[in-house]
mmCIF file of C-alpha atoms and ligand atoms in Angstrom:
data_model
loop_
_atom_site.group_PDB
_atom_site.id
_atom_site.type_symbol
_atom_site.label_atom_id
_atom_site.label_comp_id
_atom_site.label_asym_id
_atom_site.label_seq_id
_atom_site.Cartn_x
_atom_site.Cartn_y
_atom_site.Cartn_z
ATOM 1 C CA MET A 1 -2.825 44.344 -21.243
ATOM 2 C CA VAL A 2 -1.702 41.596 -18.233
ATOM 3 C CA LYS A 3 0.390 38.850 -20.302
ATOM 4 C CA CYS A 4 0.623 35.332 -18.958
ATOM 5 C CA THR A 5 4.013 34.391 -16.949
ATOM 6 C CA VAL A 6 4.279 30.972 -18.454
ATOM 7 C CA CYS A 7 4.040 31.759 -22.677
ATOM 8 C CA GLY A 8 4.680 35.701 -22.622
ATOM 9 C CA VAL A 9 2.329 35.918 -25.238
ATOM 10 C CA ARG A 10 -1.643 35.277 -24.126
ATOM 11 C CA GLU A 11 -3.593 37.995 -22.100
ATOM 12 C CA ALA A 12 -3.791 36.246 -18.420
ATOM 13 C CA PHE A 13 -6.999 35.896 -16.935
ATOM 14 C CA TYR A 14 -6.085 33.933 -13.445
ATOM 15 C CA ALA A 15 -3.560 35.085 -11.123
ATOM 16 C CA ARG A 16 -2.004 32.004 -8.501
ATOM 17 C CA ARG A 17 -1.694 34.398 -5.528
ATOM 18 C CA TYR A 18 0.747 31.626 -3.969
ATOM 19 C CA SER A 19 3.238 31.819 -6.285
ATOM 20 C CA GLY A 20 2.774 34.834 -8.282
ATOM 21 C CA GLU A 21 2.352 33.410 -11.790
ATOM 22 C CA LYS A 22 -0.679 34.590 -14.068
ATOM 23 C CA PHE A 23 -1.829 32.403 -16.797
ATOM 24 C CA CYS A 24 -3.776 32.553 -19.861
ATOM 25 C CA VAL A 25 -6.398 30.112 -20.457
ATOM 26 C CA LYS A 26 -4.404 27.568 -21.878
ATOM 27 C CA CYS A 27 -1.068 27.382 -19.743
ATOM 28 C CA PHE A 28 -3.515 27.057 -16.932
ATOM 29 C CA LEU A 29 -5.412 23.884 -18.140
ATOM 30 C CA GLU A 30 -1.962 22.856 -19.086
ATOM 31 C CA SER A 31 -0.500 23.390 -15.171
ATOM 32 C CA ILE A 32 -3.457 21.721 -13.491
ATOM 33 C CA GLU A 33 -2.767 18.604 -16.121
ATOM 34 C CA ASP A 34 0.912 19.020 -15.242
ATOM 35 C CA LYS A 35 0.347 19.280 -11.540
ATOM 36 C CA VAL A 36 -1.694 16.173 -11.526
ATOM 37 C CA ARG A 37 0.985 14.441 -13.201
ATOM 38 C CA SER A 38 3.829 15.313 -11.002
ATOM 39 C CA THR A 39 1.559 14.359 -8.062
ATOM 40 C CA ILE A 40 1.203 10.600 -9.560
ATOM 41 C CA ALA A 41 4.769 10.700 -9.801
ATOM 42 C CA LYS A 42 5.901 11.810 -6.750
ATOM 43 C CA TYR A 43 3.369 9.227 -4.468
ATOM 44 C CA ASN A 44 3.814 6.289 -7.245
ATOM 45 C CA MET A 45 0.244 5.936 -7.202
ATOM 46 C CA PHE A 46 -0.089 3.824 -10.331
ATOM 47 C CA ARG A 47 1.643 0.931 -12.002
ATOM 48 C CA PHE A 48 1.813 1.061 -16.000
ATOM 49 C CA ASP A 49 -0.828 -1.950 -16.152
ATOM 50 C CA ASP A 50 -3.417 -0.635 -13.354
ATOM 51 C CA ARG A 51 -6.583 -1.070 -13.827
ATOM 52 C CA ILE A 52 -8.007 2.176 -12.392
ATOM 53 C CA ALA A 53 -11.403 2.945 -10.765
ATOM 54 C CA VAL A 54 -12.572 6.430 -11.182
ATOM 55 C CA ALA A 55 -14.756 7.003 -8.001
ATOM 56 C CA VAL A 56 -17.194 9.926 -9.808
ATOM 57 C CA SER A 57 -20.421 11.403 -7.777
ATOM 58 C CA GLY A 58 -20.794 13.644 -10.694
ATOM 59 C CA GLY A 59 -19.277 16.704 -9.018
ATOM 60 C CA LYS A 60 -16.997 19.132 -10.192
ATOM 61 C CA ASP A 61 -13.859 17.244 -8.785
ATOM 62 C CA SER A 62 -14.468 13.529 -9.650
ATOM 63 C CA LEU A 63 -15.156 14.956 -13.264
ATOM 64 C CA SER A 64 -12.415 16.930 -13.995
ATOM 65 C CA LEU A 65 -10.275 13.962 -12.188
ATOM 66 C CA LEU A 66 -12.151 11.616 -14.984
ATOM 67 C CA HIS A 67 -11.356 14.061 -17.457
ATOM 68 C CA ILE A 68 -7.591 14.426 -16.695
ATOM 69 C CA LEU A 69 -6.723 10.807 -16.379
ATOM 70 C CA ALA A 70 -8.572 10.007 -19.368
ATOM 71 C CA LYS A 71 -5.999 12.101 -21.329
ATOM 72 C CA ILE A 72 -3.095 10.855 -19.252
ATOM 73 C CA GLU A 73 -4.254 7.111 -19.368
ATOM 74 C CA ARG A 74 -3.479 7.517 -23.378
ATOM 75 C CA ASP A 75 0.144 7.534 -22.551
ATOM 76 C CA PHE A 76 -0.290 4.336 -21.106
ATOM 77 C CA PRO A 77 -1.855 1.815 -23.219
ATOM 78 C CA LYS A 78 -1.683 -1.293 -20.814
ATOM 79 C CA ALA A 79 -3.182 0.789 -18.469
ATOM 80 C CA SER A 80 -7.514 0.672 -18.429
ATOM 81 C CA LEU A 81 -9.901 2.939 -16.926
ATOM 82 C CA TYR A 82 -13.122 3.105 -15.244
ATOM 83 C CA ALA A 83 -15.756 4.930 -13.847
ATOM 84 C CA ILE A 84 -17.435 3.292 -10.616
ATOM 85 C CA THR A 85 -20.300 5.227 -8.884
ATOM 86 C CA ILE A 86 -22.468 4.725 -5.528
ATOM 87 C CA ASP A 87 -25.923 5.628 -5.832
ATOM 88 C CA GLU A 88 -26.771 5.682 -2.201
ATOM 89 C CA GLY A 89 -30.637 6.815 -2.798
ATOM 90 C CA ILE A 90 -30.671 10.374 -2.256
ATOM 91 C CA ALA A 91 -33.888 11.429 -4.306
ATOM 92 C CA GLY A 92 -33.874 14.273 -6.535
ATOM 93 C CA TYR A 93 -29.993 14.368 -6.324
ATOM 94 C CA ARG A 94 -28.032 11.379 -6.783
ATOM 95 C CA ASP A 95 -30.481 10.600 -9.750
ATOM 96 C CA GLU A 96 -29.477 13.697 -11.586
ATOM 97 C CA ALA A 97 -25.683 13.224 -10.577
ATOM 98 C CA ILE A 98 -25.344 9.511 -11.993
ATOM 99 C CA GLU A 99 -26.976 10.952 -15.407
ATOM 100 C CA ILE A 100 -24.563 13.763 -15.578
ATOM 101 C CA ALA A 101 -21.829 11.111 -14.788
ATOM 102 C CA SER A 102 -22.814 8.800 -17.405
ATOM 103 C CA GLU A 103 -23.140 11.476 -19.888
ATOM 104 C CA ASN A 104 -19.472 12.411 -19.170
ATOM 105 C CA CYS A 105 -18.237 8.828 -19.459
ATOM 106 C CA GLU A 106 -19.773 8.076 -22.661
ATOM 107 C CA SER A 107 -18.389 11.247 -24.194
ATOM 108 C CA LEU A 108 -14.567 10.165 -22.859
ATOM 109 C CA GLY A 109 -15.752 6.347 -24.132
ATOM 110 C CA VAL A 110 -14.943 5.000 -20.333
ATOM 111 C CA LYS A 111 -16.852 2.309 -19.079
ATOM 112 C CA HIS A 112 -19.408 3.177 -16.017
ATOM 113 C CA PHE A 113 -20.539 0.592 -13.299
ATOM 114 C CA ILE A 114 -22.986 1.898 -10.818
ATOM 115 C CA LEU A 115 -24.193 -0.291 -7.769
ATOM 116 C CA SER A 116 -26.884 0.973 -5.412
ATOM 117 C CA PHE A 117 -27.144 1.063 -1.457
ATOM 118 C CA LYS A 118 -30.724 -0.570 -2.015
ATOM 119 C CA GLU A 119 -28.728 -3.354 -4.165
ATOM 120 C CA LEU A 120 -25.424 -4.013 -1.461
ATOM 121 C CA TYR A 121 -27.644 -3.240 1.667
ATOM 122 C CA GLY A 122 -31.383 -3.667 0.991
ATOM 123 C CA TYR A 123 -31.783 -0.100 2.252
ATOM 124 C CA THR A 124 -31.352 3.240 0.309
ATOM 125 C CA LEU A 125 -30.168 6.299 2.451
ATOM 126 C CA ASP A 126 -33.674 7.950 2.267
ATOM 127 C CA ASP A 127 -34.836 4.837 3.914
ATOM 128 C CA ILE A 128 -32.089 4.930 6.653
ATOM 129 C CA VAL A 129 -32.550 8.805 7.251
ATOM 130 C CA LYS A 130 -36.152 8.051 7.704
ATOM 131 C CA ARG A 131 -35.369 5.294 10.269
ATOM 132 C CA ILE A 132 -32.669 6.998 12.143
ATOM 133 C CA ARG A 133 -34.595 10.418 12.542
ATOM 134 C CA ALA A 134 -37.823 8.228 13.618
ATOM 135 C CA SER A 135 -35.616 6.476 16.622
ATOM 136 C CA GLY A 136 -34.113 9.706 17.692
ATOM 137 C CA SER A 137 -30.586 8.919 16.898
ATOM 138 C CA LYS A 138 -27.632 11.176 17.347
ATOM 139 C CA LEU A 139 -26.056 9.776 14.120
ATOM 140 C CA THR A 140 -26.115 12.084 11.153
ATOM 141 C CA PRO A 141 -26.953 10.710 7.777
ATOM 142 C CA CYS A 142 -23.238 11.673 6.514
ATOM 143 C CA SER A 143 -21.971 8.975 9.277
ATOM 144 C CA TYR A 144 -24.104 6.568 7.565
ATOM 145 C CA CYS A 145 -23.218 7.638 4.134
ATOM 146 C CA GLY A 146 -19.489 7.717 4.623
ATOM 147 C CA VAL A 147 -19.293 4.270 6.052
ATOM 148 C CA LEU A 148 -21.556 2.570 3.558
ATOM 149 C CA ARG A 149 -20.157 4.248 0.609
ATOM 150 C CA ARG A 150 -16.467 3.355 1.305
ATOM 151 C CA LYS A 151 -17.747 -0.214 1.889
ATOM 152 C CA ALA A 152 -19.770 -0.188 -1.823
ATOM 153 C CA LEU A 153 -16.689 1.496 -3.650
ATOM 154 C CA ASN A 154 -14.752 -1.305 -2.488
ATOM 155 C CA THR A 155 -17.040 -3.784 -3.241
ATOM 156 C CA LEU A 156 -17.520 -2.205 -6.434
ATOM 157 C CA ALA A 157 -14.131 -1.923 -7.636
ATOM 158 C CA THR A 158 -13.290 -5.910 -6.555
ATOM 159 C CA LYS A 159 -15.784 -6.451 -8.816
ATOM 160 C CA VAL A 160 -14.513 -4.647 -11.654
ATOM 161 C CA GLY A 161 -11.107 -6.319 -11.277
ATOM 162 C CA ALA A 162 -9.561 -2.762 -10.996
ATOM 163 C CA THR A 163 -6.549 -2.629 -9.216
ATOM 164 C CA LYS A 164 -6.692 1.083 -7.817
ATOM 165 C CA ILE A 165 -9.523 3.349 -6.776
ATOM 166 C CA ALA A 166 -8.569 6.861 -7.592
ATOM 167 C CA THR A 167 -10.876 9.298 -5.653
ATOM 168 C CA ALA A 168 -11.020 13.261 -6.121
ATOM 169 C CA HIS A 169 -9.790 14.419 -2.668
ATOM 170 C CA ASN A 170 -8.615 17.937 -3.630
ATOM 171 C CA LEU A 171 -5.762 19.797 -1.352
ATOM 172 C CA ASP A 172 -8.836 21.942 0.538
ATOM 173 C CA ASP A 173 -10.176 18.147 1.832
ATOM 174 C CA GLU A 174 -6.709 17.007 2.853
ATOM 175 C CA VAL A 175 -6.195 20.423 4.780
ATOM 176 C CA GLN A 176 -9.261 20.065 6.036
ATOM 177 C CA THR A 177 -8.904 16.506 7.345
ATOM 178 C CA PHE A 178 -5.954 16.691 8.489
ATOM 179 C CA ILE A 179 -6.998 19.837 11.009
ATOM 180 C CA LEU A 180 -9.957 17.742 12.142
ATOM 181 C CA ASN A 181 -7.822 14.691 12.890
ATOM 182 C CA ILE A 182 -5.686 17.285 14.841
ATOM 183 C CA ILE A 183 -9.110 18.696 16.594
ATOM 184 C CA HIS A 184 -9.995 15.240 17.330
ATOM 185 C CA GLY A 185 -6.506 13.741 18.555
ATOM 186 C CA ASP A 186 -6.720 11.574 16.096
ATOM 187 C CA ILE A 187 -3.122 11.891 15.207
ATOM 188 C CA PHE A 188 -2.433 8.002 14.148
ATOM 189 C CA ARG A 189 -5.222 8.429 11.316
ATOM 190 C CA ILE A 190 -2.644 11.186 9.728
ATOM 191 C CA PRO A 191 -0.646 8.301 8.073
ATOM 192 C CA ARG A 192 -4.018 6.669 6.998
ATOM 193 C CA THR A 193 -5.464 9.476 4.975
ATOM 194 C CA GLY A 194 -2.662 10.475 2.904
ATOM 195 C CA PRO A 195 -2.222 10.538 -0.720
ATOM 196 C CA ALA A 196 -2.107 7.123 -1.419
ATOM 197 C CA PHE A 197 -2.181 4.266 0.727
ATOM 198 C CA ASP A 198 -0.487 1.029 1.252
ATOM 199 C CA GLU A 199 -2.005 -2.059 -0.189
ATOM 200 C CA GLU A 200 -3.862 -4.485 2.682
ATOM 201 C CA PRO A 201 -5.384 -7.659 1.860
ATOM 202 C CA GLY A 202 -9.413 -7.705 0.540
ATOM 203 C CA LEU A 203 -9.313 -3.678 0.283
ATOM 204 C CA VAL A 204 -8.315 -2.024 -3.112
ATOM 205 C CA PRO A 205 -5.620 0.444 -2.779
ATOM 206 C CA ARG A 206 -6.835 4.130 -2.796
ATOM 207 C CA VAL A 207 -4.850 7.376 -4.453
ATOM 208 C CA LYS A 208 -5.905 10.703 -4.498
ATOM 209 C CA PRO A 209 -4.171 12.341 -7.670
ATOM 210 C CA LEU A 210 -5.722 15.856 -6.830
ATOM 211 C CA CYS A 211 -4.579 15.935 -3.509
ATOM 212 C CA GLU A 212 -1.968 19.008 -4.531
ATOM 213 C CA THR A 213 -4.434 20.892 -6.567
ATOM 214 C CA LEU A 214 -6.387 23.522 -4.706
ATOM 215 C CA GLU A 215 -10.202 23.265 -4.657
ATOM 216 C CA LYS A 216 -11.023 26.423 -6.638
ATOM 217 C CA GLU A 217 -8.283 25.866 -9.267
ATOM 218 C CA VAL A 218 -10.185 22.372 -9.824
ATOM 219 C CA THR A 219 -13.648 24.152 -10.055
ATOM 220 C CA LEU A 220 -12.234 26.845 -12.421
ATOM 221 C CA TYR A 221 -10.613 23.677 -14.518
ATOM 222 C CA ALA A 222 -14.310 22.045 -14.957
ATOM 223 C CA TYR A 223 -15.629 25.433 -15.829
ATOM 224 C CA LEU A 224 -12.960 25.917 -18.495
ATOM 225 C CA ARG A 225 -12.887 22.292 -19.960
ATOM 226 C CA GLY A 226 -17.148 23.119 -20.075
ATOM 227 C CA ILE A 227 -17.404 19.759 -18.072
ATOM 228 C CA ARG A 228 -20.828 19.532 -17.059
ATOM 229 C CA PHE A 229 -21.044 18.570 -13.381
ATOM 230 C CA GLN A 230 -23.720 18.838 -10.787
ATOM 231 C CA GLU A 231 -23.912 21.710 -8.535
ATOM 232 C CA ASN A 232 -26.699 21.383 -6.526
ATOM 233 C CA PRO A 233 -25.468 20.759 -2.961
ATOM 234 C CA CYS A 234 -26.654 16.977 -1.458
ATOM 235 C CA PRO A 235 -29.781 17.934 1.261
ATOM 236 C CA TYR A 236 -27.884 16.083 3.650
ATOM 237 C CA ALA A 237 -25.010 18.009 3.676
ATOM 238 C CA GLY A 238 -24.490 19.429 7.261
ATOM 239 C CA GLU A 239 -20.803 18.685 8.863
ATOM 240 C CA ALA A 240 -20.757 21.903 11.139
ATOM 241 C CA LEU A 241 -17.238 20.975 11.952
ATOM 242 C CA ARG A 242 -15.433 20.628 8.883
ATOM 243 C CA ASN A 243 -17.812 23.789 7.575
ATOM 244 C CA ASP A 244 -16.235 25.650 10.364
ATOM 245 C CA VAL A 245 -12.570 24.442 9.552
ATOM 246 C CA ARG A 246 -13.116 25.445 5.763
ATOM 247 C CA ASN A 247 -14.197 29.004 6.628
ATOM 248 C CA MET A 248 -10.884 29.361 8.899
ATOM 249 C CA ILE A 249 -8.518 27.843 6.480
ATOM 250 C CA ASN A 250 -10.066 29.904 3.823
ATOM 251 C CA ARG A 251 -9.613 33.055 5.740
ATOM 252 C CA LEU A 252 -6.189 32.278 6.448
ATOM 253 C CA GLU A 253 -5.253 31.677 2.948
ATOM 254 C CA GLU A 254 -7.022 34.849 1.743
ATOM 255 C CA LYS A 255 -5.090 36.946 4.417
ATOM 256 C CA HIS A 256 -1.977 34.629 3.909
ATOM 257 C CA PRO A 257 -1.588 32.789 0.208
ATOM 258 C CA GLY A 258 0.317 29.955 0.257
ATOM 259 C CA THR A 259 -1.282 28.856 3.914
ATOM 260 C CA LYS A 260 -3.047 25.650 2.542
ATOM 261 C CA TYR A 261 0.139 24.474 0.696
ATOM 262 C CA LYS A 262 2.021 25.288 4.226
ATOM 263 C CA ILE A 263 -0.579 23.009 6.252
ATOM 264 C CA TYR A 264 -0.402 20.534 3.789
ATOM 265 C CA ARG A 265 3.490 20.390 4.166
ATOM 266 C CA SER A 266 3.337 20.279 7.846
ATOM 267 C CA ALA A 267 1.083 16.971 7.113
ATOM 268 C CA GLU A 268 3.425 15.427 4.971
ATOM 269 C CA LYS A 269 5.975 15.869 7.786
ATOM 270 C CA ILE A 270 4.215 14.617 10.784
ATOM 271 C CA ARG A 271 2.819 11.599 8.335
ATOM 272 C CA GLU A 272 6.582 10.440 7.622
ATOM 273 C CA ALA A 273 7.362 11.565 11.482
ATOM 274 C CA ILE A 274 4.897 8.970 12.960
ATOM 275 C CA LYS A 275 4.285 6.337 10.416
ATOM 276 C CA ASP A 276 6.216 3.673 12.031
ATOM 277 C CA ARG A 277 4.703 4.611 15.430
ATOM 278 C CA SER A 278 1.556 3.892 14.059
ATOM 279 C CA PRO A 279 -0.048 0.673 15.616
ATOM 280 C CA LYS A 280 -0.308 -1.459 12.775
ATOM 281 C CA ILE A 281 -3.268 -2.442 11.646
ATOM 282 C CA ILE A 282 -4.677 -6.286 11.569
ATOM 283 C CA LEU A 283 -7.541 -7.019 9.803
ATOM 284 C CA ASN A 284 -9.913 -9.492 10.425
ATOM 285 C CA GLN A 285 -13.019 -10.846 8.131
ATOM 286 C CA CYS A 286 -16.095 -9.270 9.155
ATOM 287 C CA LYS A 287 -18.348 -12.135 10.729
ATOM 288 C CA ILE A 288 -21.559 -10.688 8.970
ATOM 289 C CA CYS A 289 -20.343 -9.912 5.192
ATOM 290 C CA GLY A 290 -16.793 -11.294 5.245
ATOM 291 C CA GLU A 291 -15.293 -7.931 4.407
ATOM 292 C CA PRO A 292 -11.927 -7.195 6.059
ATOM 293 C CA THR A 293 -12.389 -5.054 9.373
ATOM 294 C CA VAL A 294 -10.435 -4.158 12.332
ATOM 295 C CA SER A 295 -13.223 -5.545 14.703
ATOM 296 C CA GLU A 296 -15.286 -8.572 14.552
ATOM 297 C CA ILE A 297 -18.135 -6.837 12.559
ATOM 298 C CA CYS A 298 -17.329 -4.165 9.825
ATOM 299 C CA GLN A 299 -18.557 -0.544 10.515
ATOM 300 C CA ALA A 300 -21.053 -0.670 7.895
ATOM 301 C CA CYS A 301 -22.958 -4.153 9.190
ATOM 302 C CA ASN A 302 -22.452 -2.398 12.924
ATOM 303 C CA LEU A 303 -24.533 0.756 11.401
ATOM 304 C CA LEU A 304 -27.043 -1.488 9.695
ATOM 305 C CA GLN A 305 -27.728 -3.797 12.406
ATOM 306 C CA ASN A 306 -28.920 -0.766 14.475
ATOM 307 C CA ILE A 307 -31.223 0.642 12.233
HETATM 308 FE FE1 SF4 B 401 -23.519 11.554 1.733
HETATM 309 FE FE2 SF4 B 401 -23.275 13.499 3.538
HETATM 310 FE FE3 SF4 B 401 -22.124 13.606 1.079
HETATM 311 FE FE4 SF4 B 401 -24.972 13.817 1.397
HETATM 312 S S1 SF4 B 401 -23.204 15.361 2.305
HETATM 313 S S2 SF4 B 401 -23.426 12.514 -0.022
HETATM 314 S S3 SF4 B 401 -25.408 12.218 2.975
HETATM 315 S S4 SF4 B 401 -21.717 12.169 3.094
HETATM 316 ZN ZN1 ZN B 402 0.159 31.261 -21.370
HETATM 317 ZN ZN1 ZN B 403 -19.550 -6.878 7.386
#
């Protein structure tokens, strides 16, 4: 029997290739929770009295994050935790995810708030997709969904009085986004897509407590904790370039364990090196909806004007 290298007693079931550690189930689960605690501390993500809104989609990452934060929050009696979900209106997909998210919130005793695209914008994503396909637009459903969901999350978090939004981006997401920014030459986006954002007027600050945890370990955590999550992919999923970047990084990690962390550290160094040289963002109020924006009209209103 191969023993767990942490406790030295129980049988190991998982080998963390990049560090050489071998874990029993108990020590693995604790290692993930410890990693999240240390990420929160490293980036100073929360204050003791924050009202934290966890963006919960119903997938493995966001529900694992909710379970871990619910555990951590017990040590901070002045902090409070909510779950917020955006219902984009994707028939047969998001409705199932919302039901699963609500079930998890109920079992954890966490209040759950939902806001739909239909309520906020007057259209479901399915309505928007029908219109953009009929008009022959080259924009993808994800380009609408991403912009509209971002604004909806801020609106809902503001409505429930949240002082932070916690999103479930994991290490793989962060590394892919970094490489995509390099590919597109968007280097000044690198400081703005980090683990914790500076406060900007009108925007609830966002933090990413899973940003130093591998996606496959988050998935393993969810399975081992018996968390029910939605496994089916979104019917509109298809960001071709991101998928290729994901596959390329996975192949590198397979051959050279630790590559993902190395890329992540490189992103941190670049972020630090250019943070003072990034153009200062000046936020205006959108002339249509009043939300903060860098232009005269926010991206969401701009997209909605053209459907
Ligand atoms: Fe929205 Fe695209 Fe994600 Fe589907 S895959 S939920 S359309 S961003
Ligand atoms: Zn152990
Ligand atoms: Zn607007």
